[in-house]
Structure formats: structure tokens, C-alpha cells
PDB file of C-alpha atoms and ligand atoms in Angstrom:
ATOM      1  CA  MET Q  71      59.177  80.153  90.921  1.00 50.00           C
ATOM      2  CA  SER Q  72      58.864  82.555  94.185  1.00 54.00           C
ATOM      3  CA  ARG Q  73      57.744  80.765  97.066  1.00 57.00           C
ATOM      4  CA  ARG Q  74      56.564  83.130  99.459  1.00 65.00           C
ATOM      5  CA  ARG Q  75      58.074  82.690 103.536  1.00 73.00           C
ATOM      6  CA  VAL Q  76      55.914  81.635 105.418  1.00 86.00           C
ATOM      7  CA  ASN Q  77      57.012  80.990 109.247  1.00 91.00           C
ATOM      8  CA  ASN Q  78      54.900  77.684 110.151  1.00 95.00           C
ATOM      9  CA  TRP Q  79      56.925  76.775 111.576  1.00 97.00           C
ATOM     10  CA  ARG Q  80      57.872  78.026 115.579  1.00 92.00           C
ATOM     11  CA  LEU Q  81      60.603  76.074 118.511  1.00 92.00           C
ATOM     12  CA  ILE Q  82      59.012  76.438 121.659  1.00 91.00           C
ATOM     13  CA  LYS Q  83      60.732  78.290 124.095  1.00 92.00           C
ATOM     14  CA  GLY Q  84      62.816  76.435 127.299  1.00 93.00           C
ATOM     15  CA  GLN Q  85      62.057  72.775 124.772  1.00 91.00           C
ATOM     16  CA  PRO Q  86      65.741  71.533 123.220  1.00 91.00           C
ATOM     17  CA  PHE Q  87      65.660  72.002 119.709  1.00 94.00           C
ATOM     18  CA  THR Q  88      64.506  69.003 117.928  1.00 96.00           C
ATOM     19  CA  GLU Q  89      66.114  66.611 114.796  1.00 96.00           C
ATOM     20  CA  LEU Q  90      62.455  66.800 113.571  1.00 97.00           C
ATOM     21  CA  ASP Q  91      63.055  71.097 114.729  1.00 97.00           C
ATOM     22  CA  LYS Q  92      66.334  70.605 112.585  1.00 97.00           C
ATOM     23  CA  LYS Q  93      64.318  68.870 109.535  1.00 98.00           C
ATOM     24  CA  VAL Q  94      61.260  71.089 109.344  1.00 98.00           C
ATOM     25  CA  LEU Q  95      63.442  74.417 109.131  1.00 97.00           C
ATOM     26  CA  TYR Q  96      65.850  73.052 106.518  1.00 97.00           C
ATOM     27  CA  TYR Q  97      62.968  72.626 104.499  1.00 97.00           C
ATOM     28  CA  GLN Q  98      61.186  76.200 105.471  1.00 97.00           C
ATOM     29  CA  ASN Q  99      63.915  77.822 105.135  1.00 95.00           C
ATOM     30  CA  LYS Q 100      64.728  76.653 102.302  1.00 95.00           C
ATOM     31  CA  GLY Q 101      61.439  78.334 100.855  1.00 95.00           C
ATOM     32  CA  HIS Q 102      59.307  75.290 101.466  1.00 96.00           C
ATOM     33  CA  LEU Q 103      55.391  75.201 102.735  1.00 97.00           C
ATOM     34  CA  VAL Q 104      55.727  73.520 106.401  1.00 98.00           C
ATOM     35  CA  PRO Q 105      53.021  72.886 108.576  1.00 98.00           C
ATOM     36  CA  THR Q 106      52.918  74.798 111.678  1.00 98.00           C
ATOM     37  CA  ARG Q 107      52.964  73.001 114.657  1.00 97.00           C
ATOM     38  CA  GLU Q 108      49.444  72.145 115.477  1.00 96.00           C
ATOM     39  CA  LEU Q 109      48.932  70.023 113.073  1.00 98.00           C
ATOM     40  CA  ILE Q 110      51.467  67.536 113.868  1.00 98.00           C
ATOM     41  CA  LYS Q 111      48.539  65.482 116.156  1.00 98.00           C
ATOM     42  CA  THR Q 112      49.785  63.765 118.942  1.00 98.00           C
ATOM     43  CA  PRO Q 113      49.568  59.717 119.766  1.00 98.00           C
ATOM     44  CA  GLU Q 114      46.824  60.548 121.937  1.00 98.00           C
ATOM     45  CA  GLN Q 115      44.659  62.177 118.493  1.00 98.00           C
ATOM     46  CA  VAL Q 116      46.244  59.760 115.965  1.00 98.00           C
ATOM     47  CA  GLU Q 117      44.303  57.197 118.019  1.00 98.00           C
ATOM     48  CA  GLY Q 118      40.998  59.051 118.203  1.00 99.00           C
ATOM     49  CA  ILE Q 119      41.263  60.525 114.763  1.00 99.00           C
ATOM     50  CA  ARG Q 120      41.647  56.091 114.197  1.00 98.00           C
ATOM     51  CA  ARG Q 121      38.378  54.785 116.233  1.00 98.00           C
ATOM     52  CA  SER Q 122      36.151  57.642 114.399  1.00 99.00           C
ATOM     53  CA  GLY Q 123      37.964  55.709 110.963  1.00 99.00           C
ATOM     54  CA  VAL Q 124      36.354  53.147 113.296  1.00 98.00           C
ATOM     55  CA  VAL Q 125      32.600  53.817 113.003  1.00 99.00           C
ATOM     56  CA  ASN Q 126      33.314  55.547 109.556  1.00 99.00           C
ATOM     57  CA  THR Q 127      33.882  52.218 107.795  1.00 99.00           C
ATOM     58  CA  GLY Q 128      31.272  50.818 109.603  1.00 99.00           C
ATOM     59  CA  VAL Q 129      28.939  52.953 107.901  1.00 99.00           C
ATOM     60  CA  LEU Q 130      30.593  52.787 104.666  1.00 99.00           C
ATOM     61  CA  ASP Q 131      30.621  48.960 105.095  1.00 99.00           C
ATOM     62  CA  LEU Q 132      26.754  48.821 105.591  1.00 99.00           C
ATOM     63  CA  ILE Q 133      26.338  50.438 102.561  1.00 99.00           C
ATOM     64  CA  GLU Q 134      28.377  48.363 100.727  1.00 98.00           C
ATOM     65  CA  ARG Q 135      25.902  45.303 102.227  1.00 98.00           C
ATOM     66  CA  GLU Q 136      22.835  47.116 101.267  1.00 98.00           C
ATOM     67  CA  ILE Q 137      22.368  49.550  98.361  1.00 99.00           C
ATOM     68  CA  HIS Q 138      20.773  48.285  95.721  1.00 98.00           C
ATOM     69  CA  GLU Q 139      18.542  49.278  92.253  1.00 98.00           C
ATOM     70  CA  GLY Q 140      15.117  50.832  93.127  1.00 98.00           C
ATOM     71  CA  MET Q 141      16.746  51.967  96.891  1.00 98.00           C
ATOM     72  CA  SER Q 142      16.132  55.846  97.433  1.00 99.00           C
ATOM     73  CA  THR Q 143      19.127  58.621  98.341  1.00 99.00           C
ATOM     74  CA  ALA Q 144      17.120  59.571 101.183  1.00 99.00           C
ATOM     75  CA  ALA Q 145      17.382  55.140 102.492  1.00 99.00           C
ATOM     76  CA  ILE Q 146      21.554  55.458 102.111  1.00 99.00           C
ATOM     77  CA  ASP Q 147      21.347  58.408 104.638  1.00 99.00           C
ATOM     78  CA  LYS Q 148      19.265  57.159 106.702  1.00 99.00           C
ATOM     79  CA  LEU Q 149      21.277  54.730 107.357  1.00 99.00           C
ATOM     80  CA  VAL Q 150      24.222  56.330 107.756  1.00 99.00           C
ATOM     81  CA  PHE Q 151      22.913  57.953 110.536  1.00 99.00           C
ATOM     82  CA  ASP Q 152      20.451  55.609 112.343  1.00 99.00           C
ATOM     83  CA  TYR Q 153      24.636  53.392 112.226  1.00 99.00           C
ATOM     84  CA  THR Q 154      26.969  56.542 113.563  1.00 99.00           C
ATOM     85  CA  THR Q 155      24.700  58.020 115.737  1.00 99.00           C
ATOM     86  CA  ALA Q 156      23.814  54.063 116.882  1.00 99.00           C
ATOM     87  CA  HIS Q 157      27.506  53.523 117.427  1.00 98.00           C
ATOM     88  CA  GLY Q 158      27.924  57.272 120.297  1.00 98.00           C
ATOM     89  CA  ALA Q 159      29.040  59.575 116.727  1.00 99.00           C
ATOM     90  CA  ILE Q 160      27.688  62.412 114.976  1.00 99.00           C
ATOM     91  CA  PRO Q 161      27.855  62.313 111.336  1.00 99.00           C
ATOM     92  CA  ALA Q 162      30.469  65.635 109.883  1.00 99.00           C
ATOM     93  CA  PRO Q 163      28.459  66.375 107.127  1.00 98.00           C
ATOM     94  CA  LEU Q 164      24.855  67.220 108.760  1.00 98.00           C
ATOM     95  CA  ASN Q 165      24.191  71.481 109.240  1.00 98.00           C
ATOM     96  CA  TYR Q 166      27.982  71.821 108.373  1.00 98.00           C
ATOM     97  CA  GLU Q 167      27.958  74.948 107.037  1.00 98.00           C
ATOM     98  CA  GLY Q 168      23.719  74.465 106.300  1.00 97.00           C
ATOM     99  CA  PHE Q 169      24.479  70.183 104.412  1.00 98.00           C
ATOM    100  CA  PRO Q 170      21.092  68.858 105.191  1.00 98.00           C
ATOM    101  CA  LYS Q 171      21.461  65.612 105.540  1.00 98.00           C
ATOM    102  CA  SER Q 172      23.988  63.014 106.483  1.00 99.00           C
ATOM    103  CA  VAL Q 173      25.478  61.891 104.326  1.00 99.00           C
ATOM    104  CA  CYS Q 174      26.989  63.495 100.237  1.00 99.00           C
ATOM    105  CA  THR Q 175      25.879  61.175  97.764  1.00 99.00           C
ATOM    106  CA  SER Q 176      26.336  61.948  93.997  1.00 99.00           C
ATOM    107  CA  ILE Q 177      25.165  59.443  90.997  1.00 98.00           C
ATOM    108  CA  ASN Q 178      26.945  59.927  87.426  1.00 98.00           C
ATOM    109  CA  GLU Q 179      27.636  63.164  86.542  1.00 98.00           C
ATOM    110  CA  VAL Q 180      27.086  64.496  90.260  1.00 98.00           C
ATOM    111  CA  VAL Q 181      31.474  64.508  90.563  1.00 98.00           C
ATOM    112  CA  CYS Q 182      30.834  65.479  95.030  1.00 98.00           C
ATOM    113  CA  HIS Q 183      28.479  66.777  97.474  1.00 98.00           C
ATOM    114  CA  GLY Q 184      24.466  65.113  96.643  1.00 98.00           C
ATOM    115  CA  ILE Q 185      22.387  65.429  98.429  1.00 98.00           C
ATOM    116  CA  PRO Q 186      20.094  62.531  99.896  1.00 98.00           C
ATOM    117  CA  SER Q 187      16.993  63.072  98.498  1.00 98.00           C
ATOM    118  CA  GLU Q 188      13.645  60.166  98.200  1.00 98.00           C
ATOM    119  CA  ARG Q 189      12.477  61.329  94.982  1.00 98.00           C
ATOM    120  CA  GLU Q 190      16.089  60.552  94.308  1.00 98.00           C
ATOM    121  CA  ILE Q 191      16.249  56.038  93.487  1.00 98.00           C
ATOM    122  CA  LEU Q 192      19.400  53.734  92.523  1.00 99.00           C
ATOM    123  CA  ARG Q 193      18.485  53.142  88.878  1.00 98.00           C
ATOM    124  CA  ASP Q 194      20.343  49.852  86.623  1.00 98.00           C
ATOM    125  CA  GLY Q 195      23.652  50.953  85.013  1.00 98.00           C
ATOM    126  CA  ASP Q 196      24.108  54.039  87.567  1.00 99.00           C
ATOM    127  CA  ILE Q 197      27.440  54.885  89.658  1.00 99.00           C
ATOM    128  CA  ILE Q 198      27.482  56.656  92.872  1.00 99.00           C
ATOM    129  CA  ASN Q 199      29.751  57.626  95.401  1.00 99.00           C
ATOM    130  CA  VAL Q 200      28.597  57.771  99.136  1.00 99.00           C
ATOM    131  CA  ASP Q 201      31.192  60.253 101.016  1.00 99.00           C
ATOM    132  CA  VAL Q 202      31.095  59.221 104.764  1.00 99.00           C
ATOM    133  CA  SER Q 203      32.646  61.488 107.050  1.00 99.00           C
ATOM    134  CA  THR Q 204      32.057  60.841 110.853  1.00 99.00           C
ATOM    135  CA  ILE Q 205      32.685  62.628 114.236  1.00 99.00           C
ATOM    136  CA  LEU Q 206      33.555  60.538 117.492  1.00 99.00           C
ATOM    137  CA  ASP Q 207      35.037  61.812 120.872  1.00 98.00           C
ATOM    138  CA  GLY Q 208      35.588  64.653 118.512  1.00 98.00           C
ATOM    139  CA  TYR Q 209      37.704  63.231 116.134  1.00 99.00           C
ATOM    140  CA  TYR Q 210      36.792  63.761 112.296  1.00 99.00           C
ATOM    141  CA  SER Q 211      37.823  60.683 109.831  1.00 99.00           C
ATOM    142  CA  ASP Q 212      36.159  60.837 106.250  1.00 98.00           C
ATOM    143  CA  ALA Q 213      36.101  57.704 103.543  1.00 99.00           C
ATOM    144  CA  SER Q 214      33.455  57.490 100.642  1.00 99.00           C
ATOM    145  CA  ARG Q 215      34.210  54.589  98.234  1.00 99.00           C
ATOM    146  CA  MET Q 216      32.017  54.366  94.463  1.00 99.00           C
ATOM    147  CA  PHE Q 217      29.029  51.059  93.844  1.00 99.00           C
ATOM    148  CA  MET Q 218      27.986  50.494  90.907  1.00 98.00           C
ATOM    149  CA  ILE Q 219      24.444  49.426  90.436  1.00 98.00           C
ATOM    150  CA  GLY Q 220      23.250  45.989  88.095  1.00 98.00           C
ATOM    151  CA  ASP Q 221      24.581  46.376  84.605  1.00 98.00           C
ATOM    152  CA  VAL Q 222      26.785  49.307  84.406  1.00 98.00           C
ATOM    153  CA  SER Q 223      28.842  49.817  81.656  1.00 98.00           C
ATOM    154  CA  PRO Q 224      32.643  49.578  80.549  1.00 98.00           C
ATOM    155  CA  GLU Q 225      34.017  52.688  80.406  1.00 98.00           C
ATOM    156  CA  LYS Q 226      32.711  53.772  83.875  1.00 98.00           C
ATOM    157  CA  LYS Q 227      33.867  50.717  85.288  1.00 98.00           C
ATOM    158  CA  LYS Q 228      37.218  51.508  83.475  1.00 99.00           C
ATOM    159  CA  LEU Q 229      36.263  55.628  85.825  1.00 99.00           C
ATOM    160  CA  VAL Q 230      35.762  53.694  88.305  1.00 99.00           C
ATOM    161  CA  GLU Q 231      39.065  51.439  88.284  1.00 99.00           C
ATOM    162  CA  VAL Q 232      41.333  54.386  87.499  1.00 99.00           C
ATOM    163  CA  ALA Q 233      39.530  56.720  90.100  1.00 99.00           C
ATOM    164  CA  LYS Q 234      40.449  53.933  92.154  1.00 99.00           C
ATOM    165  CA  GLU Q 235      44.008  53.386  90.875  1.00 99.00           C
ATOM    166  CA  CYS Q 236      44.375  57.096  91.504  1.00 99.00           C
ATOM    167  CA  LEU Q 237      43.768  57.059  95.063  1.00 99.00           C
ATOM    168  CA  GLU Q 238      46.282  53.938  95.118  1.00 98.00           C
ATOM    169  CA  ILE Q 239      49.157  55.639  93.107  1.00 98.00           C
ATOM    170  CA  GLY Q 240      48.733  58.913  95.352  1.00 98.00           C
ATOM    171  CA  MET Q 241      49.672  56.725  97.963  1.00 98.00           C
ATOM    172  CA  ARG Q 242      52.148  55.271  97.412  1.00 98.00           C
ATOM    173  CA  ALA Q 243      54.056  58.881  95.631  1.00 98.00           C
ATOM    174  CA  ALA Q 244      53.555  60.301  99.748  1.00 98.00           C
ATOM    175  CA  ARG Q 245      56.912  59.768 101.320  1.00 98.00           C
ATOM    176  CA  PRO Q 246      58.512  61.803 104.718  1.00 98.00           C
ATOM    177  CA  PHE Q 247      59.321  64.928 104.413  1.00 98.00           C
ATOM    178  CA  GLY Q 248      57.875  64.749 100.688  1.00 98.00           C
ATOM    179  CA  PHE Q 249      55.884  66.580  98.738  1.00 98.00           C
ATOM    180  CA  VAL Q 250      52.284  67.237  98.863  1.00 98.00           C
ATOM    181  CA  GLY Q 251      52.621  68.477  95.387  1.00 98.00           C
ATOM    182  CA  ASP Q 252      54.024  64.299  94.770  1.00 98.00           C
ATOM    183  CA  ILE Q 253      50.676  63.484  95.043  1.00 99.00           C
ATOM    184  CA  GLY Q 254      48.803  65.033  93.023  1.00 98.00           C
ATOM    185  CA  ASN Q 255      51.127  64.680  90.017  1.00 99.00           C
ATOM    186  CA  ALA Q 256      51.518  61.117  90.854  1.00 99.00           C
ATOM    187  CA  ILE Q 257      47.432  61.799  90.250  1.00 99.00           C
ATOM    188  CA  GLN Q 258      46.751  63.622  87.397  1.00 99.00           C
ATOM    189  CA  ARG Q 259      49.818  61.273  86.287  1.00 98.00           C
ATOM    190  CA  HIS Q 260      47.798  58.386  85.894  1.00 99.00           C
ATOM    191  CA  ALA Q 261      44.585  59.982  85.023  1.00 99.00           C
ATOM    192  CA  GLU Q 262      45.185  62.117  82.314  1.00 98.00           C
ATOM    193  CA  LYS Q 263      47.248  58.280  81.287  1.00 98.00           C
ATOM    194  CA  ASN Q 264      44.097  56.740  80.689  1.00 98.00           C
ATOM    195  CA  HIS Q 265      42.700  59.528  79.082  1.00 98.00           C
ATOM    196  CA  PHE Q 266      40.399  60.914  82.180  1.00 99.00           C
ATOM    197  CA  SER Q 267      40.164  64.290  83.107  1.00 99.00           C
ATOM    198  CA  VAL Q 268      41.201  64.642  86.905  1.00 99.00           C
ATOM    199  CA  VAL Q 269      38.767  67.873  89.235  1.00 98.00           C
ATOM    200  CA  ARG Q 270      40.882  71.486  90.092  1.00 98.00           C
ATOM    201  CA  ASP Q 271      38.259  72.318  91.998  1.00 98.00           C
ATOM    202  CA  LEU Q 272      38.214  70.563  94.469  1.00 98.00           C
ATOM    203  CA  CYS Q 273      41.001  68.762  97.198  1.00 98.00           C
ATOM    204  CA  GLY Q 274      41.638  67.073  99.498  1.00 98.00           C
ATOM    205  CA  HIS Q 275      42.514  68.076 102.832  1.00 98.00           C
ATOM    206  CA  GLY Q 276      44.111  68.146 106.279  1.00 98.00           C
ATOM    207  CA  VAL Q 277      41.011  65.951 108.658  1.00 98.00           C
ATOM    208  CA  GLY Q 278      41.139  65.141 112.391  1.00 98.00           C
ATOM    209  CA  LEU Q 279      40.616  67.918 115.599  1.00 98.00           C
ATOM    210  CA  GLU Q 280      38.754  69.649 112.354  1.00 98.00           C
ATOM    211  CA  PHE Q 281      36.369  68.836 109.167  1.00 98.00           C
ATOM    212  CA  HIS Q 282      38.339  70.874 107.198  1.00 98.00           C
ATOM    213  CA  GLU Q 283      42.235  71.267 108.110  1.00 98.00           C
ATOM    214  CA  GLU Q 284      45.481  72.378 106.467  1.00 98.00           C
ATOM    215  CA  PRO Q 285      47.108  71.103 103.755  1.00 98.00           C
ATOM    216  CA  GLU Q 286      45.209  71.067 100.966  1.00 98.00           C
ATOM    217  CA  VAL Q 287      45.654  68.208  98.573  1.00 98.00           C
ATOM    218  CA  CYS Q 288      45.684  68.738  95.040  1.00 98.00           C
ATOM    219  CA  HIS Q 289      45.603  66.086  93.219  1.00 98.00           C
ATOM    220  CA  PHE Q 290      46.744  67.546  90.182  1.00 98.00           C
ATOM    221  CA  GLY Q 291      50.567  68.942  90.317  1.00 98.00           C
ATOM    222  CA  LYS Q 292      54.014  70.245  90.915  1.00 98.00           C
ATOM    223  CA  LYS Q 293      56.840  67.536  92.696  1.00 98.00           C
ATOM    224  CA  GLY Q 294      58.191  68.903  94.730  1.00 98.00           C
ATOM    225  CA  THR Q 295      55.509  71.814  95.805  1.00 97.00           C
ATOM    226  CA  GLY Q 296      52.721  72.488  98.517  1.00 97.00           C
ATOM    227  CA  MET Q 297      53.715  71.219 102.021  1.00 98.00           C
ATOM    228  CA  LEU Q 298      56.327  69.528 103.730  1.00 98.00           C
ATOM    229  CA  LEU Q 299      55.025  66.036 104.377  1.00 98.00           C
ATOM    230  CA  VAL Q 300      55.968  65.715 108.493  1.00 98.00           C
ATOM    231  CA  PRO Q 301      54.924  62.103 110.376  1.00 98.00           C
ATOM    232  CA  GLY Q 302      52.293  62.574 111.647  1.00 98.00           C
ATOM    233  CA  MET Q 303      50.086  64.775 109.853  1.00 98.00           C
ATOM    234  CA  VAL Q 304      46.489  63.355 109.440  1.00 99.00           C
ATOM    235  CA  PHE Q 305      45.087  64.108 105.386  1.00 99.00           C
ATOM    236  CA  THR Q 306      42.458  63.385 103.204  1.00 99.00           C
ATOM    237  CA  ILE Q 307      43.259  61.772  99.313  1.00 99.00           C
ATOM    238  CA  GLU Q 308      40.214  62.305  97.519  1.00 99.00           C
ATOM    239  CA  PRO Q 309      40.687  62.046  93.294  1.00 99.00           C
ATOM    240  CA  MET Q 310      37.576  63.447  91.796  1.00 99.00           C
ATOM    241  CA  ILE Q 311      38.153  61.926  88.375  1.00 99.00           C
ATOM    242  CA  ASN Q 312      35.860  62.883  85.409  1.00 99.00           C
ATOM    243  CA  MET Q 313      35.508  60.770  81.733  1.00 98.00           C
ATOM    244  CA  GLY Q 314      35.041  64.512  79.890  1.00 98.00           C
ATOM    245  CA  THR Q 315      36.305  67.501  81.173  1.00 98.00           C
ATOM    246  CA  TRP Q 316      37.634  68.579  84.943  1.00 98.00           C
ATOM    247  CA  GLN Q 317      35.146  71.567  84.114  1.00 98.00           C
ATOM    248  CA  VAL Q 318      32.559  71.541  87.182  1.00 98.00           C
ATOM    249  CA  PHE Q 319      29.849  73.749  87.954  1.00 98.00           C
ATOM    250  CA  ILE Q 320      27.959  74.175  91.686  1.00 98.00           C
ATOM    251  CA  ASP Q 321      23.807  73.513  90.776  1.00 96.00           C
ATOM    252  CA  SER Q 322      22.861  76.968  91.963  1.00 93.00           C
ATOM    253  CA  ASP Q 323      19.223  75.114  92.523  1.00 95.00           C
ATOM    254  CA  ASP Q 324      20.099  74.170  96.175  1.00 97.00           C
ATOM    255  CA  GLY Q 325      23.422  75.141  96.076  1.00 98.00           C
ATOM    256  CA  TRP Q 326      25.494  72.634  97.364  1.00 98.00           C
ATOM    257  CA  THR Q 327      25.807  69.589  94.508  1.00 98.00           C
ATOM    258  CA  VAL Q 328      29.104  69.916  91.958  1.00 98.00           C
ATOM    259  CA  VAL Q 329      28.045  68.455  88.123  1.00 98.00           C
ATOM    260  CA  THR Q 330      29.966  68.225  85.651  1.00 98.00           C
ATOM    261  CA  ASP Q 331      30.581  71.183  82.599  1.00 98.00           C
ATOM    262  CA  ASP Q 332      30.146  68.326  80.243  1.00 98.00           C
ATOM    263  CA  GLY Q 333      27.066  65.807  81.940  1.00 98.00           C
ATOM    264  CA  LYS Q 334      29.625  62.931  81.609  1.00 98.00           C
ATOM    265  CA  PRO Q 335      30.269  61.109  84.385  1.00 99.00           C
ATOM    266  CA  SER Q 336      32.734  61.212  87.389  1.00 99.00           C
ATOM    267  CA  ALA Q 337      34.129  58.970  90.385  1.00 99.00           C
ATOM    268  CA  GLN Q 338      35.653  59.480  93.590  1.00 99.00           C
ATOM    269  CA  TRP Q 339      37.200  57.308  95.819  1.00 99.00           C
ATOM    270  CA  GLU Q 340      39.127  59.113  99.288  1.00 98.00           C
ATOM    271  CA  HIS Q 341      40.547  57.941 102.891  1.00 99.00           C
ATOM    272  CA  THR Q 342      41.180  59.411 105.948  1.00 99.00           C
ATOM    273  CA  PHE Q 343      46.037  58.554 106.378  1.00 99.00           C
ATOM    274  CA  LEU Q 344      48.464  59.106 109.537  1.00 99.00           C
ATOM    275  CA  MET Q 345      51.800  60.463 107.954  1.00 98.00           C
ATOM    276  CA  THR Q 346      54.125  57.849 108.901  1.00 98.00           C
ATOM    277  CA  GLU Q 347      57.798  57.826 109.193  1.00 97.00           C
ATOM    278  CA  ASN Q 348      56.987  54.587 106.526  1.00 97.00           C
ATOM    279  CA  GLY Q 349      54.973  56.307 103.921  1.00 98.00           C
ATOM    280  CA  LEU Q 350      51.050  56.668 104.064  1.00 98.00           C
ATOM    281  CA  GLU Q 351      48.635  54.148 106.837  1.00 98.00           C
ATOM    282  CA  ILE Q 352      45.373  53.897 106.390  1.00 98.00           C
ATOM    283  CA  LEU Q 353      42.948  55.339 109.461  1.00 98.00           C
ATOM    284  CA  THR Q 354      39.208  54.426 107.848  1.00 98.00           C
ATOM    285  CA  TYR Q 355      40.619  50.707 106.579  1.00 94.00           C
TER     286      TYR Q 355
HETATM  287  N1  MF3 G  94      32.509  64.876 102.814  1.00 51.06           N
HETATM  288  C1  MF3 G  94      33.411  65.937 101.895  1.00 51.06           C
HETATM  289  C2  MF3 G  94      35.349  65.362 102.115  1.00 51.06           C
HETATM  290  O1  MF3 G  94      35.687  65.051 101.042  1.00 51.06           O
HETATM  291  C3  MF3 G  94      33.109  67.243 102.428  1.00 51.06           C
HETATM  292  C4  MF3 G  94      31.425  66.870 102.412  1.00 51.06           C
HETATM  293  S1  MF3 G  94      30.832  68.941 102.742  1.00 51.06           S
HETATM  294  C5  MF3 G  94      29.204  68.537 103.079  1.00 51.06           C
HETATM  295  O2  MF3 G  94      35.862  66.873 102.305  1.00 51.06           O
HETATM  296  F1  MF3 G  94      29.081  69.631 104.096  1.00 51.06           F
HETATM  297  F2  MF3 G  94      28.531  68.144 102.375  1.00 51.06           F
HETATM  298  F3  MF3 G  94      29.001  67.535 103.678  1.00 51.06           F
HETATM  299 CO1   CO G  95      37.416  64.682 102.655  1.00 51.06          CO
END
């Protein structure tokens, strides 16, 4: 495989050459994609993202207590907006590239980016992803959970469980000075072993100082490819797992809602993670 050389990692004039410089430059010189220095969060930035994550988790815990059959997705949106703003934070989706609401609510065959609506009511047997992202003091966090409404079919339950396992397996596949591709590879293996498929068109992402930063964290691929994982990096893993085909399309009516091509259900779980010297730490627990 030919690699495009990207010299992301540069030495700082007048600063001593550290063990970290030595390690990252070793991989860069071998042709691997490495992070820029800006992607390595300072301890202060990590604390800011962690505090944002506390609010974000509070939102998801609230939804977990309140969600029920007969509720509209607009009512979920209101809970998210009210809780977030009451805690001095901002819902990151609101007005993000024109997104009209505070949260993404994605039911059954909707993969992600569903827009809450008064007209959309949770029904017995639905599975729904609620994707919450928070800005607190300029720091971003991002996590999502699945909820099952009433009596959910065994097939859909299995999909929700396997999607959750994919997140956990992806988390465990990430090690310092490993590669982003190790995560995607582990996730894809687990999904396909269970006869499900992995969405290709949307990926996890760096997060923290902005909503979406580098690297792109795809949930499929080859070990040893993609960006080098360096302690201090903060990113999401958010596998979208489909019961049928991995192909998706965007609803042309609203320009946001991502739907499976075959109309079969999709499930997703997401956390924001910090890469540490000993593997990933969840910042949205
Ligand atoms: N929360 C989504 C993510 O995981 C992003 C949603 S963008 C929005 O990256 F505008 F739809 F909110
Ligand atoms: Co995300």
C-alpha cells in the first residue's frame, strides 16, 4: 500500500526533544499518519471536556428515566434543551450547520441525525438512538445510547446488544501507539460475525475543542492503518450497525435524516474517549 506522507508532527524551536517526539517521529518517518500537536489535549483541556461530559451524561440519564411509549421526539428535545441550559451548557447540535434541534433522535431504520418532531411518537416495539452533544465553557462532549420502547422483537434486541458490544470491543482494541484502524477492524469483525453490517458513510471523530476534529474514526477497516493513537488524543467511537445492508441515504426532505437503504433497523452507541498510557478512558460515563 502506498502512503501519502503527511508531516503532521513538528518539533518546537527551543524546546527539548522528548521521548514523545522520538516515538511519534519514528512512526511518521515510517509513513504513518500521525496527529498534529494540537490534537494532544493538555490536562486542563481534558478536565474541561470531562466536565462537559458530566453534563452530557446527566442529559442521557434524564432521558433514560423519562423516555416512554407515546412520547414525542420533540418532548425528548425539550428535556435535552432545558437540562443542558439549566447546567450552564449549550446543546452542540442546535444550529450546528443549520441543524434545527438540540438532539438527534433516530428511530428504527433511521441510522442517525433524526430531527425531533411533535408529529413523531414513540411506539411499542421501537428502538431509538438519542445522540447528545454538549458544549460547556467551550469544551465539547458527545455520546449516545439506544432505548427500547415496550415489547421489542428479539432480532432488534440482538441488534441493539451487538451494537453496544461493538463499542466496547472497539474501545478495547485501541491502545497507545496503535492505530485508528485497529478500532474499526475489531468492530467490523464483531458486527459481521453476528451477520450485521457496519455503516461506512459516517464515522467517529476527534472532539473536544470543536464538535468534529481529526482523526476520522471509521468503524471498519484494517489493523495498522489510519492515524497513530497518542496519549492525550480525545475522540468518539460510535458504531452504526445495520440489520441488513450497510448502505444508507439522506432523506432529501430535511437534508439530515440518514436512513438504511433497505428500510431495516439500525443501532448505535457512542462515547467520548481519552487515549491514556493504558488504553481508552471514557469521558462520558
Ligand atoms: N452527534 C453527532 C455525532 O456523533 C453529530 C450530529 S451533528 C447534528 O457526531 F448537527 F446533527 F447534530
Ligand atoms: Co459523534
